[in-house]
Amino acid sequence: MGGFYAISRVPSRRSARMPRMHYQMILQMKKMLAQLDKWLDLSKAYADSRKFDANVLLGMRLSPDQFAFARQVQTACDTAKLATARLTGKEAPKHADTEQTMDELHTRVQSVLAFLDGVSEKDFAGAATRVVTQPRWEGKTMSGGDYFLEHAVPNFFFHLTHAYAILRHNGVNLGKRDYLGTLSLREP
């Protein structure tokens, strides 16, 4: 079998370092969701300065066949919380995908950030060898390590970046520093 649905029966060599790596990546997702939360505030400020309802941005998209901004935010949030839940066995918060305002999106992001605050590195013990499946995989599975590296992380950044690009495309004054956030810089 090849392609996306390839099933590896041999444990990955990287599984020994996975709990720390998983936890570090979840911390990065948490940081990026906090940046997304700031983008929502910047979007509202931009809309106020241009005298339009910021909630109009929720329906914006870069292409007719892609998710609108609100769905990009929802999916980025879902990817972070569900990856964490699938790898730790913790119950993720449930969201009905009914957000229709910037404030409701803000609440969703805050809910996911609170959930991610509740996990520790030790929660990821054994995560690399967990069996992960999703309904759309039609009965196929992935190891937790492969799922995280091949699906969850790229999917998270895909939707986060599209949310950023939609706001930029619609005039919100965001730059690379707004995307990256604070860096761990220190004097040499």
C-alpha positions as semicolon CSV with decimal commas, in nm:
position;residue;x (nm);y (nm);z (nm)
1;M;0,000;0,000;0,000
2;G;0,127;0,345;-0,075
3;G;0,023;0,703;-0,034
4;F;-0,166;0,861;0,250
5;Y;-0,317;0,538;0,379
6;A;0,005;0,338;0,412
7;I;0,003;0,142;0,737
8;S;0,335;0,091;0,910
9;R;0,360;-0,221;1,122
10;V;0,708;-0,134;1,252
11;P;0,735;0,115;1,539
12;S;0,896;0,438;1,432
13;R;1,256;0,502;1,543
14;R;1,149;0,846;1,654
15;S;0,895;0,709;1,907
16;A;1,142;0,724;2,199
17;R;1,156;1,103;2,188
18;M;0,790;1,154;2,102
19;P;0,640;1,260;2,439
20;R;0,867;1,563;2,459
21;M;0,829;1,642;2,089
22;H;0,450;1,607;2,104
23;Y;0,432;1,833;2,405
24;Q;0,664;2,093;2,249
25;M;0,455;2,100;1,931
26;I;0,135;2,140;2,134
27;L;0,300;2,436;2,308
28;Q;0,377;2,582;1,963
29;M;0,016;2,529;1,854
30;K;-0,094;2,701;2,174
31;K;0,134;2,995;2,099
32;M;-0,001;3,020;1,745
33;L;-0,364;3,004;1,863
34;A;-0,283;3,294;2,098
35;Q;-0,153;3,482;1,793
36;L;-0,475;3,398;1,608
37;D;-0,668;3,539;1,901
38;K;-0,476;3,866;1,859
39;W;-0,557;3,866;1,486
40;L;-0,927;3,862;1,577
41;D;-0,876;4,176;1,785
42;L;-0,675;4,341;1,508
43;S;-0,951;4,252;1,262
44;K;-1,212;4,420;1,479
45;A;-0,993;4,731;1,512
46;Y;-0,938;4,738;1,136
47;A;-1,311;4,708;1,068
48;D;-1,387;4,984;1,319
49;S;-1,133;5,214;1,153
50;R;-1,291;5,145;0,812
51;K;-1,643;5,168;0,955
52;F;-1,770;4,821;0,863
53;D;-1,891;4,526;1,066
54;A;-1,592;4,302;1,143
55;N;-1,820;3,999;1,137
56;V;-1,836;4,030;0,758
57;L;-1,482;3,887;0,756
58;L;-1,611;3,553;0,885
59;G;-1,747;3,468;0,541
60;M;-1,440;3,577;0,345
61;R;-1,226;3,325;0,157
62;L;-0,937;3,335;-0,089
63;S;-1,098;3,098;-0,336
64;P;-1,460;2,996;-0,394
65;D;-1,384;2,632;-0,311
66;Q;-1,201;2,688;0,017
67;F;-1,332;2,724;0,371
68;A;-1,435;3,073;0,477
69;F;-1,241;3,251;0,753
70;A;-1,467;3,128;1,036
71;R;-1,426;2,766;0,927
72;Q;-1,047;2,808;0,899
73;V;-1,041;2,927;1,262
74;Q;-1,271;2,645;1,373
75;T;-1,060;2,385;1,196
76;A;-0,730;2,516;1,335
77;C;-0,884;2,501;1,684
78;D;-1,027;2,154;1,622
79;T;-0,697;2,021;1,492
80;A;-0,506;2,136;1,801
81;K;-0,763;2,011;2,052
82;L;-0,840;1,681;1,875
83;A;-0,473;1,596;1,820
84;T;-0,414;1,656;2,189
85;A;-0,716;1,448;2,285
86;R;-0,629;1,161;2,051
87;L;-0,270;1,146;2,176
88;T;-0,338;1,189;2,548
89;G;-0,677;1,024;2,594
90;K;-0,814;1,345;2,747
91;E;-1,162;1,465;2,653
92;A;-1,152;1,767;2,421
93;P;-1,401;2,051;2,461
94;K;-1,696;2,027;2,224
95;H;-1,785;2,309;1,987
96;A;-2,095;2,321;1,768
97;D;-1,932;2,516;1,481
98;T;-2,199;2,785;1,508
99;E;-1,978;3,089;1,559
100;Q;-2,113;3,390;1,371
101;T;-1,916;3,674;1,529
102;M;-1,556;3,761;1,603
103;D;-1,642;3,746;1,973
104;E;-1,772;3,390;1,937
105;L;-1,454;3,289;1,753
106;H;-1,254;3,453;2,031
107;T;-1,444;3,243;2,286
108;R;-1,369;2,926;2,090
109;V;-0,998;3,002;2,067
110;Q;-0,991;3,077;2,441
111;S;-1,166;2,746;2,516
112;V;-0,904;2,552;2,320
113;L;-0,620;2,746;2,484
114;A;-0,763;2,656;2,827
115;F;-0,779;2,289;2,725
116;L;-0,418;2,294;2,604
117;D;-0,316;2,456;2,934
118;G;-0,437;2,141;3,105
119;V;-0,191;1,900;2,944
120;S;0,163;1,819;3,045
121;E;0,450;1,637;2,882
122;K;0,374;1,323;3,083
123;D;0,026;1,311;2,930
124;F;0,190;1,224;2,597
125;A;0,359;0,906;2,726
126;G;0,270;0,629;2,482
127;A;0,121;0,874;2,232
128;A;0,349;0,761;1,948
129;T;0,210;0,409;1,956
130;R;-0,157;0,493;2,006
131;V;-0,380;0,388;1,720
132;V;-0,557;0,685;1,560
133;T;-0,843;0,673;1,316
134;Q;-1,105;0,910;1,181
135;P;-1,434;0,835;1,003
136;R;-1,312;0,981;0,674
137;W;-1,018;0,739;0,671
138;E;-1,262;0,459;0,588
139;G;-1,142;0,212;0,853
140;K;-0,770;0,287;0,810
141;T;-0,549;0,380;1,107
142;M;-0,221;0,555;1,178
143;S;0,016;0,535;1,470
144;G;-0,007;0,836;1,699
145;G;0,341;0,948;1,599
146;D;0,270;0,930;1,227
147;Y;-0,073;1,088;1,269
148;F;0,074;1,381;1,459
149;L;0,365;1,449;1,222
150;E;0,194;1,369;0,892
151;H;-0,160;1,489;0,956
152;A;-0,221;1,701;1,267
153;V;0,073;1,940;1,250
154;P;0,048;2,016;0,875
155;N;-0,332;2,043;0,896
156;F;-0,310;2,288;1,188
157;F;-0,066;2,517;1,009
158;F;-0,257;2,489;0,681
159;H;-0,577;2,628;0,835
160;L;-0,399;2,878;1,058
161;T;-0,207;3,017;0,759
162;H;-0,522;3,040;0,550
163;A;-0,696;3,235;0,828
164;Y;-0,398;3,472;0,833
165;A;-0,397;3,504;0,453
166;I;-0,770;3,576;0,437
167;L;-0,732;3,860;0,685
168;R;-0,428;3,999;0,501
169;H;-0,609;3,973;0,169
170;N;-0,896;4,173;0,314
171;G;-0,673;4,455;0,435
172;V;-0,612;4,369;0,801
173;N;-0,269;4,508;0,886
174;L;-0,088;4,188;0,982
175;G;0,276;4,111;0,919
176;K;0,521;3,831;0,981
177;R;0,576;3,942;1,341
178;D;0,202;3,910;1,401
179;Y;0,221;3,557;1,264
180;L;0,532;3,447;1,454
181;G;0,465;3,621;1,785
182;T;0,732;3,669;2,047
183;L;1,053;3,479;1,979
184;S;1,291;3,335;2,240
185;L;1,569;3,578;2,152
186;R;1,865;3,629;2,387
187;E;2,193;3,810;2,386
188;P;2,494;3,610;2,256
